[in-house]
Amino acid sequence: MTSDKFLGVDWAAFGIVFAVAFAAAVVIVSFYALGLRLLAVGSDDDTGADGSIVSTARGTRPLGATVGAFACLAVCVAAVLYGLYLIIPQFH
Amino acid sequence: MDALITVLLVVTIALVFDFTNGFHDTANAMATSVATGALKPKVAVTISAVLNLVGAFLSTEVAKTISQGIIKEGDGGVQITPTMIFAGLVGAVLWNLGTWYLGLPSSSTHALFGGLIGAAIIGAGFGSVDFGVVLSKVVLPALFSPLVAGLVALVATYAAYMITKQARSRGADAGFRHGQTISASLVSLAHGTNDAQKTMGVITLTLIAAGYQGAGTGPQFWVVASCGLAIALGTYLGGWRIMRTVGKRITDVQPAQGFAAETSSAATILISSHLGFALSTTQVTSGAVVGSGLGKKLATVHWGVVGRIAMAWLFTLPAAALVGGLAAWIASTSTVGLIIVAVLALAGGLGFVFLARRHPVTHDNVNDVDEDYSASRESAPVTTGKA
């Protein structure tokens, strides 16, 4: 039993798992949410607090917002592809 | 002849276990998607079943020992006999069916460990189980997996709501539903590569132990195919009772929460297994759902339900061990004893199915929670929210 083990658990490895999972999940969710938010730029808030659609009118979206939105979503697509890479052993 | 009967029984119950495994764990990946209306119930279980089947074929590196060191094997240890494996599986299957009847998500892997531990204690005494490993590999991870996933999901949910102005920005809910479908699919695929493997390992171990297969060889194709199909079938038929608990009873999951919870689960599961510190899918997803309930303003987490789930986790190992031990005790007497155990297990399993029939939960009513709650739901379909 090495010094960094307590009750037989490798807490250092556990800490790394926690830190990486935390960072990955929060980054992916934030980028995805940011992408959705940017796609909504220029439109009125049309979704009620309870999730119902109150208006279907689409506003005009500045080019910057569109580019930013797709950049954010691209980060998420990359994360999904990396996830597939991790799952499928034939890739590594 | 006796050996053949034992092997046939082990293979059968291993496939039954695999089926209950899929059946039980459909909820992990798909409960939140079903609850938010991201996927129709039947579509959700179909996707999950196909991905579990694909996952079973993807991974070829089978965990050589299912016991993972909990039962001392090899030189100076005990010889795991097919009868012990059979008894362990009986314990695991019955526990899985019992928790399914109660609608509680619980780890199939822990049930399997419990069953095998019980059988090993009866078969070879207390000395055959390394309780230090039980503590470090089963008990402690069961405590911190949900905490980790819950904390991750809590912050992710909070961020998702903050960035999208409490999900009121245009298209936010629809967007989160699409995202959730993808992260839930990743969870399903990861599940297929892990859980079907365990049953393949058990069957292969039995075949080797009985001399039907050379030592050190991998699972045969029919083993891989039948395990994949069994887990996929179980997933497709869906443990709707457990899905209702995870998707609706812990907290009423909304699209942003579902997306944050599934993404947190997928990230935690993939990263933990990649770094060689695999955490239970069931415990991670349940924790993430609780976290997503805590991360949303004004969302209610039903701690009574969470407490019942925690109790189930606490009892998973000892309860499965008790049944596994009893089964081992009877089955090790003779072939007749073995058959008696098989018949009793079948009767017990059917008993749970008949009990469940009295209050069926199907893909039609999976999103209904209580009588008054379901009444208000019917006038307002999930996809469009309340009018």
Tab-separated table of N, CA and C in Angstrom, chain B residues 234-290:
chain	number	residue	atom	x	y	z
B	234	GLY	N	-33.094	-6.726	-23.030
B	234	GLY	CA	-33.466	-6.178	-21.728
B	234	GLY	C	-33.618	-4.673	-21.791
B	235	THR	N	-32.689	-4.024	-22.479
B	235	THR	CA	-32.744	-2.570	-22.615
B	235	THR	C	-33.997	-2.150	-23.368
B	236	TYR	N	-34.305	-2.901	-24.440
B	236	TYR	CA	-35.449	-2.537	-25.264
B	236	TYR	C	-36.764	-2.678	-24.491
B	237	LEU	N	-36.873	-3.764	-23.713
B	237	LEU	CA	-38.117	-3.949	-22.961
B	237	LEU	C	-38.237	-2.927	-21.842
B	238	GLY	N	-37.090	-2.447	-21.375
B	238	GLY	CA	-37.091	-1.254	-20.547
B	238	GLY	C	-37.639	-1.409	-19.148
B	239	GLY	N	-36.841	-1.046	-18.170
B	239	GLY	CA	-37.323	-1.031	-16.795
B	239	GLY	C	-38.055	0.284	-16.555
B	240	TRP	N	-39.298	0.344	-17.010
B	240	TRP	CA	-40.039	1.613	-16.943
B	240	TRP	C	-40.233	2.080	-15.516
B	241	ARG	N	-40.314	1.134	-14.587
B	241	ARG	CA	-40.500	1.525	-13.177
B	241	ARG	C	-39.330	2.361	-12.700
B	242	ILE	N	-38.120	1.939	-13.102
B	242	ILE	CA	-36.928	2.663	-12.659
B	242	ILE	C	-36.809	3.988	-13.408
B	243	MET	N	-37.201	3.970	-14.676
B	243	MET	CA	-37.148	5.210	-15.457
B	243	MET	C	-38.025	6.290	-14.846
B	244	ARG	N	-39.181	5.882	-14.367
B	244	ARG	CA	-40.085	6.851	-13.754
B	244	ARG	C	-39.437	7.462	-12.514
B	245	THR	N	-38.780	6.627	-11.726
B	245	THR	CA	-38.110	7.133	-10.526
B	245	THR	C	-37.027	8.139	-10.884
B	246	VAL	N	-36.160	7.759	-11.836
B	246	VAL	CA	-35.016	8.620	-12.154
B	246	VAL	C	-35.464	9.888	-12.875
B	247	GLY	N	-36.409	9.756	-13.809
B	247	GLY	CA	-36.789	10.907	-14.619
B	247	GLY	C	-37.786	11.840	-13.962
B	248	LYS	N	-38.621	11.300	-13.075
B	248	LYS	CA	-39.716	12.115	-12.543
B	248	LYS	C	-39.757	12.213	-11.026
B	249	ARG	N	-39.342	11.141	-10.343
B	249	ARG	CA	-39.580	11.134	-8.899
B	249	ARG	C	-38.470	11.797	-8.104
B	250	ILE	N	-37.216	11.647	-8.536
B	250	ILE	CA	-36.130	12.299	-7.795
B	250	ILE	C	-36.348	13.805	-7.894
B	251	THR	N	-36.514	14.261	-9.132
B	251	THR	CA	-36.861	15.652	-9.387
B	251	THR	C	-37.491	15.654	-10.767
B	252	ASP	N	-38.386	16.598	-11.049
B	252	ASP	CA	-39.039	16.621	-12.356
B	252	ASP	C	-38.069	17.228	-13.355
B	253	VAL	N	-37.386	16.355	-14.128
B	253	VAL	CA	-36.274	16.804	-14.954
B	253	VAL	C	-36.754	17.629	-16.149
B	254	GLN	N	-36.190	18.819	-16.312
B	254	GLN	CA	-36.457	19.699	-17.452
B	254	GLN	C	-35.304	19.591	-18.448
B	255	PRO	N	-35.527	20.048	-19.711
B	255	PRO	CA	-34.502	19.824	-20.739
B	255	PRO	C	-33.088	20.268	-20.351
B	256	ALA	N	-32.937	21.488	-19.803
B	256	ALA	CA	-31.592	21.945	-19.473
B	256	ALA	C	-30.972	21.053	-18.400
B	257	GLN	N	-31.797	20.633	-17.441
B	257	GLN	CA	-31.295	19.748	-16.389
B	257	GLN	C	-30.912	18.395	-16.966
B	258	GLY	N	-31.775	17.872	-17.859
B	258	GLY	CA	-31.501	16.579	-18.463
B	258	GLY	C	-30.204	16.613	-19.240
B	259	PHE	N	-30.014	17.699	-19.996
B	259	PHE	CA	-28.779	17.825	-20.769
B	259	PHE	C	-27.572	17.895	-19.848
B	260	ALA	N	-27.658	18.731	-18.821
B	260	ALA	CA	-26.528	18.872	-17.899
B	260	ALA	C	-26.255	17.554	-17.182
B	261	ALA	N	-27.321	16.848	-16.759
B	261	ALA	CA	-27.141	15.596	-16.023
B	261	ALA	C	-26.504	14.527	-16.906
B	262	GLU	N	-27.013	14.367	-18.134
B	262	GLU	CA	-26.468	13.322	-19.013
B	262	GLU	C	-25.046	13.640	-19.452
B	263	THR	N	-24.784	14.936	-19.715
B	263	THR	CA	-23.434	15.297	-20.121
B	263	THR	C	-22.462	15.071	-18.967
B	264	SER	N	-22.873	15.427	-17.757
B	264	SER	CA	-22.021	15.184	-16.594
B	264	SER	C	-21.787	13.690	-16.409
B	265	SER	N	-22.848	12.898	-16.583
B	265	SER	CA	-22.708	11.443	-16.443
B	265	SER	C	-21.741	10.908	-17.483
B	266	ALA	N	-21.965	11.300	-18.738
B	266	ALA	CA	-21.109	10.794	-19.815
B	266	ALA	C	-19.657	11.161	-19.537
B	267	ALA	N	-19.413	12.432	-19.161
B	267	ALA	CA	-18.041	12.873	-18.903
B	267	ALA	C	-17.441	12.081	-17.741
B	268	THR	N	-18.198	11.930	-16.660
B	268	THR	CA	-17.665	11.241	-15.481
B	268	THR	C	-17.378	9.767	-15.790
B	269	ILE	N	-18.308	9.105	-16.478
B	269	ILE	CA	-18.126	7.678	-16.777
B	269	ILE	C	-16.935	7.476	-17.700
B	270	LEU	N	-16.880	8.261	-18.775
B	270	LEU	CA	-15.809	8.069	-19.758
B	270	LEU	C	-14.456	8.377	-19.155
B	271	ILE	N	-14.376	9.491	-18.418
B	271	ILE	CA	-13.085	9.875	-17.866
B	271	ILE	C	-12.644	8.902	-16.776
B	272	SER	N	-13.597	8.474	-15.939
B	272	SER	CA	-13.198	7.567	-14.867
B	272	SER	C	-12.738	6.222	-15.428
B	273	SER	N	-13.435	5.691	-16.460
B	273	SER	CA	-12.989	4.397	-16.964
B	273	SER	C	-11.711	4.561	-17.782
B	274	HIS	N	-11.546	5.722	-18.422
B	274	HIS	CA	-10.315	5.947	-19.181
B	274	HIS	C	-9.109	6.039	-18.256
B	275	LEU	N	-9.301	6.618	-17.077
B	275	LEU	CA	-8.196	6.769	-16.131
B	275	LEU	C	-8.090	5.559	-15.199
B	276	GLY	N	-8.800	4.489	-15.525
B	276	GLY	CA	-8.672	3.256	-14.756
B	276	GLY	C	-9.288	3.322	-13.370
B	277	PHE	N	-10.339	4.105	-13.234
B	277	PHE	CA	-10.971	4.267	-11.928
B	277	PHE	C	-12.477	4.176	-12.148
B	278	ALA	N	-12.904	3.087	-12.792
B	278	ALA	CA	-14.272	2.998	-13.279
B	278	ALA	C	-15.304	3.171	-12.177
B	279	LEU	N	-16.272	4.033	-12.423
B	279	LEU	CA	-17.359	4.256	-11.475
B	279	LEU	C	-18.641	3.642	-12.044
B	280	SER	N	-19.545	3.272	-11.160
B	280	SER	CA	-20.793	2.628	-11.572
B	280	SER	C	-21.692	3.598	-12.342
B	281	THR	N	-22.148	3.135	-13.526
B	281	THR	CA	-23.026	3.964	-14.357
B	281	THR	C	-24.281	4.371	-13.589
B	282	THR	N	-24.862	3.405	-12.885
B	282	THR	CA	-26.103	3.675	-12.158
B	282	THR	C	-25.900	4.760	-11.118
B	283	GLN	N	-24.821	4.637	-10.361
B	283	GLN	CA	-24.613	5.595	-9.279
B	283	GLN	C	-24.255	6.967	-9.807
B	284	VAL	N	-23.505	6.997	-10.903
B	284	VAL	CA	-23.153	8.285	-11.493
B	284	VAL	C	-24.401	8.996	-12.014
B	285	THR	N	-25.237	8.275	-12.774
B	285	THR	CA	-26.405	8.957	-13.345
B	285	THR	C	-27.395	9.374	-12.265
B	286	SER	N	-27.604	8.521	-11.262
B	286	SER	CA	-28.539	8.908	-10.198
B	286	SER	C	-28.045	10.159	-9.484
B	287	GLY	N	-26.752	10.189	-9.182
B	287	GLY	CA	-26.166	11.358	-8.525
B	287	GLY	C	-26.313	12.599	-9.387
B	288	ALA	N	-26.100	12.431	-10.704
B	288	ALA	CA	-26.181	13.577	-11.605
B	288	ALA	C	-27.603	14.134	-11.649
B	289	VAL	N	-28.596	13.251	-11.597
B	289	VAL	CA	-29.983	13.726	-11.616
B	289	VAL	C	-30.284	14.527	-10.346
B	290	VAL	N	-29.810	14.042	-9.213
B	290	VAL	CA	-29.995	14.796	-7.965
B	290	VAL	C	-29.309	16.153	-8.083
